[in-house]
Short mmCIF file of C-alpha atoms in Angstrom, two decimals:
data_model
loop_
_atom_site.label_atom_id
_atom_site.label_comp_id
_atom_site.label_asym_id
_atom_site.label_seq_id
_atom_site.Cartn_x
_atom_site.Cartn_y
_atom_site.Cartn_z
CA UNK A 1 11.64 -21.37 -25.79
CA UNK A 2 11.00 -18.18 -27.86
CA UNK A 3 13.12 -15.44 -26.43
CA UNK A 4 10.04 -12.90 -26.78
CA UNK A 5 8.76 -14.60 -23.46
CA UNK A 6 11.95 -15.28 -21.51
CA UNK A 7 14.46 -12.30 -21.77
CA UNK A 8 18.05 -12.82 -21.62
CA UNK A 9 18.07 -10.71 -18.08
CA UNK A 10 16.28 -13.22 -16.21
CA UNK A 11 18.27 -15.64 -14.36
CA UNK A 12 17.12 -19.66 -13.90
CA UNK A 13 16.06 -18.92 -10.48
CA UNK A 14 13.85 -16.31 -11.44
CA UNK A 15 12.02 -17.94 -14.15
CA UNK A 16 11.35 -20.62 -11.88
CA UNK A 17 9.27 -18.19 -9.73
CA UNK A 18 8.22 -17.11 -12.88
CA UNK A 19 6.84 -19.98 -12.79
CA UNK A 20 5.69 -20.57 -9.53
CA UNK A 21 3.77 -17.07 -9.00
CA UNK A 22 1.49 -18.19 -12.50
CA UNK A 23 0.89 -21.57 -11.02
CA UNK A 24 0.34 -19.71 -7.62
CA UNK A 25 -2.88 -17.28 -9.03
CA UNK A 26 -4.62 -20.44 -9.90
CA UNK A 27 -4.53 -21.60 -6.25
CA UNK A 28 -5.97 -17.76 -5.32
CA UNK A 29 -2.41 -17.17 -3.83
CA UNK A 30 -1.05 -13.41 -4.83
CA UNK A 31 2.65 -13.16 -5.19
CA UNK A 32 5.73 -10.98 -4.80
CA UNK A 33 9.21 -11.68 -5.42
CA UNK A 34 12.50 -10.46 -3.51
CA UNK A 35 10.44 -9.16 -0.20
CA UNK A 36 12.69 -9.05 2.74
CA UNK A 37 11.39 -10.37 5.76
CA UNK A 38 13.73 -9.26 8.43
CA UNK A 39 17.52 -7.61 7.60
CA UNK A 40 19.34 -9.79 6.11
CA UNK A 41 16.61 -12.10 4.54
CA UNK A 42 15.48 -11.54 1.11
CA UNK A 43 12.48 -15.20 0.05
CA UNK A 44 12.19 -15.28 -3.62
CA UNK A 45 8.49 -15.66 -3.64
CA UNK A 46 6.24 -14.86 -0.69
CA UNK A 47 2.88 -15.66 -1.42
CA UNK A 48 -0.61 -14.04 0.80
CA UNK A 49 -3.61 -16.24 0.35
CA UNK A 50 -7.30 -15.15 0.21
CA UNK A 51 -7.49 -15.52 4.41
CA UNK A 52 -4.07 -14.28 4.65
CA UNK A 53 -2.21 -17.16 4.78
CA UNK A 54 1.93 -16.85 3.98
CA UNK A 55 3.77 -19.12 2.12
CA UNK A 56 7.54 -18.71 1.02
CA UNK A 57 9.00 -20.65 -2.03
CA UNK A 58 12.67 -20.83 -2.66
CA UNK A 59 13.50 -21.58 -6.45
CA UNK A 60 16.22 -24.06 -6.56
CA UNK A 61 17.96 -23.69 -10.11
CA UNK A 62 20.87 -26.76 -9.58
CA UNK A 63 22.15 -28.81 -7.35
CA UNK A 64 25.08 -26.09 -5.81
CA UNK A 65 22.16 -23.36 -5.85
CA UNK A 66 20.50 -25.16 -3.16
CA UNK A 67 23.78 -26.51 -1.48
CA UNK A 68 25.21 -23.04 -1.42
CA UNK A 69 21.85 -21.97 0.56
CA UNK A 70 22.46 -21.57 4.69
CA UNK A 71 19.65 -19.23 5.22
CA UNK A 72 16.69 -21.50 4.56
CA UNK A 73 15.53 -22.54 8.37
CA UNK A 74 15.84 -18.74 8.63
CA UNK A 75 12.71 -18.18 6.62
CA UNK A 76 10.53 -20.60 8.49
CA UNK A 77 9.64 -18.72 11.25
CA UNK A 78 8.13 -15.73 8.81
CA UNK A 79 5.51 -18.23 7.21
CA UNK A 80 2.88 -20.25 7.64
CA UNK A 81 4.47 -22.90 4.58
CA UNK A 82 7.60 -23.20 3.24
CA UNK A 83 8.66 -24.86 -0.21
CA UNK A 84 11.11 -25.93 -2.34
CA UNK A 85 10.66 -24.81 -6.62
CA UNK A 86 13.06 -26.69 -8.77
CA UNK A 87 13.01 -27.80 -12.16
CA UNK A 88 12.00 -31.26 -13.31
CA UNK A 89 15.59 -32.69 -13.77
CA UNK A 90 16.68 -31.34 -9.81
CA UNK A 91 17.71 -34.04 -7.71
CA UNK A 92 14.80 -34.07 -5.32
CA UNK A 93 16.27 -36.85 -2.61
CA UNK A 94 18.71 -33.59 -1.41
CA UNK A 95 15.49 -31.62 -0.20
CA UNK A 96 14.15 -31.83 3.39
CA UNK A 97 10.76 -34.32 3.46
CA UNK A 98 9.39 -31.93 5.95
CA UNK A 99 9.36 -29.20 3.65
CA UNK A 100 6.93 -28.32 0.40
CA UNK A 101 8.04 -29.61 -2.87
CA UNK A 102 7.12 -27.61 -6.20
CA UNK A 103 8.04 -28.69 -10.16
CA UNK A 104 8.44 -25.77 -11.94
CA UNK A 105 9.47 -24.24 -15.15
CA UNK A 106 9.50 -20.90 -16.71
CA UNK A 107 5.72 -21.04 -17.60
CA UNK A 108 4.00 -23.09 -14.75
CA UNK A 109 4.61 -25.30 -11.55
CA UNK A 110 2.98 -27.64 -9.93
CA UNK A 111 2.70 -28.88 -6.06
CA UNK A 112 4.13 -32.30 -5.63
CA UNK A 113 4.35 -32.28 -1.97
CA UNK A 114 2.32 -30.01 0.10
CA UNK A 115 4.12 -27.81 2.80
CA UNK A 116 3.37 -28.94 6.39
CA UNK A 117 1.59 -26.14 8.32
CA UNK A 118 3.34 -24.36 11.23
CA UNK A 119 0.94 -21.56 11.75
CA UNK A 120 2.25 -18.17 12.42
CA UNK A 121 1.40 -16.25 15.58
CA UNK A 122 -1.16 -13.09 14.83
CA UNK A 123 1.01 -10.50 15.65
CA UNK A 124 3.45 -11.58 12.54
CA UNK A 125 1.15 -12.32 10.40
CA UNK A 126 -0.34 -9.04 10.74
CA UNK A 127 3.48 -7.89 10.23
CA UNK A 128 3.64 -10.26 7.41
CA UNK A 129 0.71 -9.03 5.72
CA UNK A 130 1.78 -5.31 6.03
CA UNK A 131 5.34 -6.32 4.55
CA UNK A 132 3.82 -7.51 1.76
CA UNK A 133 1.13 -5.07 1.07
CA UNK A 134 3.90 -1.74 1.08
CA UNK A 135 6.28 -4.53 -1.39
CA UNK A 136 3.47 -5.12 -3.43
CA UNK A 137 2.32 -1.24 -3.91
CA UNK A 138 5.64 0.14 -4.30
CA UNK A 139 6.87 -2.29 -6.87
CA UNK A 140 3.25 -1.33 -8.77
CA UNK A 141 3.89 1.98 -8.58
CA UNK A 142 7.11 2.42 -9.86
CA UNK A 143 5.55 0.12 -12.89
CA UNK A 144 2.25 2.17 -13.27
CA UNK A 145 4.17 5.52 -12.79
CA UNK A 146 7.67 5.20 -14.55
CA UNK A 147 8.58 8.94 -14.99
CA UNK A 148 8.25 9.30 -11.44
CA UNK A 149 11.83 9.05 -9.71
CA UNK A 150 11.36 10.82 -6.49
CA UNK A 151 14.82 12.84 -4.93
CA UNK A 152 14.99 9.62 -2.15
CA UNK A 153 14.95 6.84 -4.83
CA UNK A 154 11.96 3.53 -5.16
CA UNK B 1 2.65 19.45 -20.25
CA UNK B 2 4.56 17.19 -22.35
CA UNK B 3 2.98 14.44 -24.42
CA UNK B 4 5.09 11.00 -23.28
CA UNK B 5 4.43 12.27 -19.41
CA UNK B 6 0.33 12.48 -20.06
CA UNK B 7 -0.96 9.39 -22.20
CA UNK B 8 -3.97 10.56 -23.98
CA UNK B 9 -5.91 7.70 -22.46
CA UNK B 10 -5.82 9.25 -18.59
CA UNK B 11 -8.61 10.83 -17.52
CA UNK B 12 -8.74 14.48 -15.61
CA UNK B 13 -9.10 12.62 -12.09
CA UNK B 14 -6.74 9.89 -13.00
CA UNK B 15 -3.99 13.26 -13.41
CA UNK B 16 -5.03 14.00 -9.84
CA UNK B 17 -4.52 10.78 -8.72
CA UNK B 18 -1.40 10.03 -10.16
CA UNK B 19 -0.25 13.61 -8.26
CA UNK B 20 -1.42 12.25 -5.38
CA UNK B 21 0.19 8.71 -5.45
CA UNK B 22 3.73 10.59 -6.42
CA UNK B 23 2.92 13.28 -3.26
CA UNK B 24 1.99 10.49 -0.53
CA UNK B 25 4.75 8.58 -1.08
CA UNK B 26 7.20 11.19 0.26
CA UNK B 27 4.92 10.71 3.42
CA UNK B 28 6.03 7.04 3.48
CA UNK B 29 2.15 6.10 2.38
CA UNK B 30 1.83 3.38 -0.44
CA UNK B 31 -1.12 3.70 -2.90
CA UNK B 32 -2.97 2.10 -5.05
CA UNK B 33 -5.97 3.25 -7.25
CA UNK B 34 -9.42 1.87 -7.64
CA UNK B 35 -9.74 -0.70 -5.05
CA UNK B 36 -13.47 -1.97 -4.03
CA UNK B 37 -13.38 -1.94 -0.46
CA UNK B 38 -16.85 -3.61 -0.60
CA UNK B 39 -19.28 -4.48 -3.82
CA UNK B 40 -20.72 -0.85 -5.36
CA UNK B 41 -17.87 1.26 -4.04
CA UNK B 42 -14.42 2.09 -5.61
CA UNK B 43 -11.96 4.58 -4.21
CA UNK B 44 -10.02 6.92 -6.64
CA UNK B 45 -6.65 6.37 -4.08
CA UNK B 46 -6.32 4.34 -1.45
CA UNK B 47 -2.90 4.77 0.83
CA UNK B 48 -1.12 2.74 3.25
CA UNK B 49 0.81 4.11 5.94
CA UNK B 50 3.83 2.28 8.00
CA UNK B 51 1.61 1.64 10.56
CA UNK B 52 -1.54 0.23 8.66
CA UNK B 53 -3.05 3.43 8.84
CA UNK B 54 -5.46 3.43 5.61
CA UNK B 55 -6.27 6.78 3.80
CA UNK B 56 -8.99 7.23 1.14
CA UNK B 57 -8.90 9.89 -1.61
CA UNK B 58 -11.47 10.54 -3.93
CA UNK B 59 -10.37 12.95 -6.54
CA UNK B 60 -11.95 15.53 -7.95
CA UNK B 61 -11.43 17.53 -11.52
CA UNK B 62 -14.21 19.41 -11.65
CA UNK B 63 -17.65 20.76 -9.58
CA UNK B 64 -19.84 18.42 -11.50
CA UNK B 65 -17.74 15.34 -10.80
CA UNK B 66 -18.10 16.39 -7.05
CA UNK B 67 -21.72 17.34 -7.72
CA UNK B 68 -22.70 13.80 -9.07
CA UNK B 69 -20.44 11.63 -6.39
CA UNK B 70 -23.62 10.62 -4.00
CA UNK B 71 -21.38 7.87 -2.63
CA UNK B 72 -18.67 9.33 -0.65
CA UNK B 73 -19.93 9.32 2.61
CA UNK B 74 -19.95 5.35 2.16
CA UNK B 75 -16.06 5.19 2.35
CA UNK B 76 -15.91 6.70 5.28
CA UNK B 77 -16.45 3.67 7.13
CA UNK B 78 -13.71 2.24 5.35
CA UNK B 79 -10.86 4.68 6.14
CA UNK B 80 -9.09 6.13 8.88
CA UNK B 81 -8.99 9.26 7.23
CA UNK B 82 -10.89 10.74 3.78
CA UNK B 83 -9.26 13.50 1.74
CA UNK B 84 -10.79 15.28 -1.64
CA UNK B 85 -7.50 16.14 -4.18
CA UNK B 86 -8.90 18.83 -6.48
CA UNK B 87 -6.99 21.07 -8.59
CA UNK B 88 -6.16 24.95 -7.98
CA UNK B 89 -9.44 26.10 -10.01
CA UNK B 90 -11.91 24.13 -7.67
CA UNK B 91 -14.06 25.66 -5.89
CA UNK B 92 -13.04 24.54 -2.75
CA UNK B 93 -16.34 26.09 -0.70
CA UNK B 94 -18.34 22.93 -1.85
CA UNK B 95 -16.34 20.72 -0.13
CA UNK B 96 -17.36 19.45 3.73
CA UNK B 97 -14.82 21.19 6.08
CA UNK B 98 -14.55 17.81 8.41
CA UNK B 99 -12.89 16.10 5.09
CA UNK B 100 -9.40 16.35 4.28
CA UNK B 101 -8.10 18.19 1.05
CA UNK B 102 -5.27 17.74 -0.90
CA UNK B 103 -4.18 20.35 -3.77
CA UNK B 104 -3.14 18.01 -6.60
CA UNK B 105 -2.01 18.30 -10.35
CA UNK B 106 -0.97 15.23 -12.62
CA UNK B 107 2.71 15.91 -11.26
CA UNK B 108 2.65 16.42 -7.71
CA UNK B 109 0.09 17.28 -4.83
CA UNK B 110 0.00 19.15 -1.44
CA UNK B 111 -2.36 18.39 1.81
CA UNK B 112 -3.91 21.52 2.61
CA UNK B 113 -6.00 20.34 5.37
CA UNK B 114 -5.05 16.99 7.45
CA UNK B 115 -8.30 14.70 7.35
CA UNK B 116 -10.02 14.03 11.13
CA UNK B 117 -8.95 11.20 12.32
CA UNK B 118 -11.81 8.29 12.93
CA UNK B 119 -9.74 4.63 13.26
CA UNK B 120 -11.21 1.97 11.76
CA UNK B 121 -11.72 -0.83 14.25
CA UNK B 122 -9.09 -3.43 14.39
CA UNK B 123 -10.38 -6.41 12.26
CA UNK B 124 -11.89 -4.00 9.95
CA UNK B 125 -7.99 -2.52 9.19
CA UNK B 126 -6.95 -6.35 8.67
CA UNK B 127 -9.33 -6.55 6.35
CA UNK B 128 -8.53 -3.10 4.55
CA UNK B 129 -4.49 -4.38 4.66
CA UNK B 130 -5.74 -7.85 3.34
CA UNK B 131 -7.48 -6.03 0.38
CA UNK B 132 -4.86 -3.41 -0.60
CA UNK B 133 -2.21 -6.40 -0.57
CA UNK B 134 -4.14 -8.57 -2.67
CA UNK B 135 -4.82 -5.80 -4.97
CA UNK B 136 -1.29 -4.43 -5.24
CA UNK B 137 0.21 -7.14 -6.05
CA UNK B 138 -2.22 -8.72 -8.66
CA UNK B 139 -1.57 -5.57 -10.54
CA UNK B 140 2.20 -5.63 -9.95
CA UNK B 141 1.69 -9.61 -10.89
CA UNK B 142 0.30 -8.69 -14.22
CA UNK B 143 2.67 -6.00 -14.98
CA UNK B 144 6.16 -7.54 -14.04
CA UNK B 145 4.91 -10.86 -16.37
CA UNK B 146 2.54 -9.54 -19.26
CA UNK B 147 3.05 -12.51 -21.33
CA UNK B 148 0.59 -14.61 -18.60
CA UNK B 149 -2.99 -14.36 -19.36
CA UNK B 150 -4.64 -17.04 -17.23
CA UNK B 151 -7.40 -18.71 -18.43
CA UNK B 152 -9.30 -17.03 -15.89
CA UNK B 153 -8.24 -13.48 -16.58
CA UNK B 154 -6.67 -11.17 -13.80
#
């Protein structure tokens, strides 16, 4: 693994979704990482499909990652799928059947089990949506516009 | 104006718009630049508000790039509000007085005159949101992981 493409900052976690978010594109699914649904919450990938469909995946890098995890039900109700990224060696018996199931690494993933559907009211997915959108443009400012550092902070 | 702040490679409006994107922001609107609301038509700056409102700024640097835009009054439909950002020197007497303007340089920007207000129907804004998320964070996508070219291109 050539340490140009995986810098030493990155945890395993994050190069899962890494991972997941390239894998993601090729299903026409954008991505962000880190978005905070509701206080309290923060999904490691949320992904907004091309009719606005929302998916959460939480990357999984060991067995204690995922034991140490009592939030997860608390996502479901901001999504319309919800899956599980771990890597190829993870044992996969510990994960919920009624959940997604994605193999992943630091350079692609792969769907092994599709999430079931539990289809989010209109009202938040429209909430959902905006989330995502004002994530999404602030993070790509801050990238396209470094030397900006406004008084009130990113 | 300091070298490392103004990268040869930005253009006179693209100064504007970078003003304008630093400006908004302390209004709690996210941008992003050049998004095609529909085939033919691409928006200098379009801005997000907390509440979905949807801003569109064309920007200006000089009378003959206002002089040759025959196009504006298309993203009207596509806005709740539409703003001009010119610089100081403009001659602001060209502009339409039921249009919004914003005094902008490559640093920072003012709003001179608040745009008229004419809200885009509902499903339209979902679509707008829908748009500026995808686009936001496609950009964001290929900026926070530059090492990922898909096949496909981005």
């Amino acid at each position: 693994m050539p340490d140009d493409l995986s810098p030493p900052e990155k945890k395993p976690g994050q190069l899962l979704a890494r991972g997941v978010c390239r894998h993601l594109l090729g299903h026409d699914f954008v991505t962000v990482e880190e978005l905070t649904p509701t206080s309290g919450l923060r999904v490691d990938v949320m992904a907004l499909g091309p009719k606005s469909e929302v998916w959460v995946i939480e990357c999984k890098s060991s067995r204690a990652d995922f034991q140490s995890d009592h939030k997860w039900q608390g996502y479901l109700e901001w999504c319309d799928r919800f899956f599980w990224a771990v890597d190829e060696d993870f044992p996969t018996d510990l994960l919920p059947e009624d959940t997604g199931l994605i193999i992943a690494d630091a350079y692609d993933a792969e769907i092994l089990r599709m999430a079931p559907e539990d289809k989010l009211a209109p009202a938040r997915r429209k909430v959902m949506v905006q989330k995502f959108a004002r994530h999404a443009a602030t993070r790509w400012h801050a990238a396209r516009d470094p030397d900006f550092i406004p008084s009130w902070g990113l």
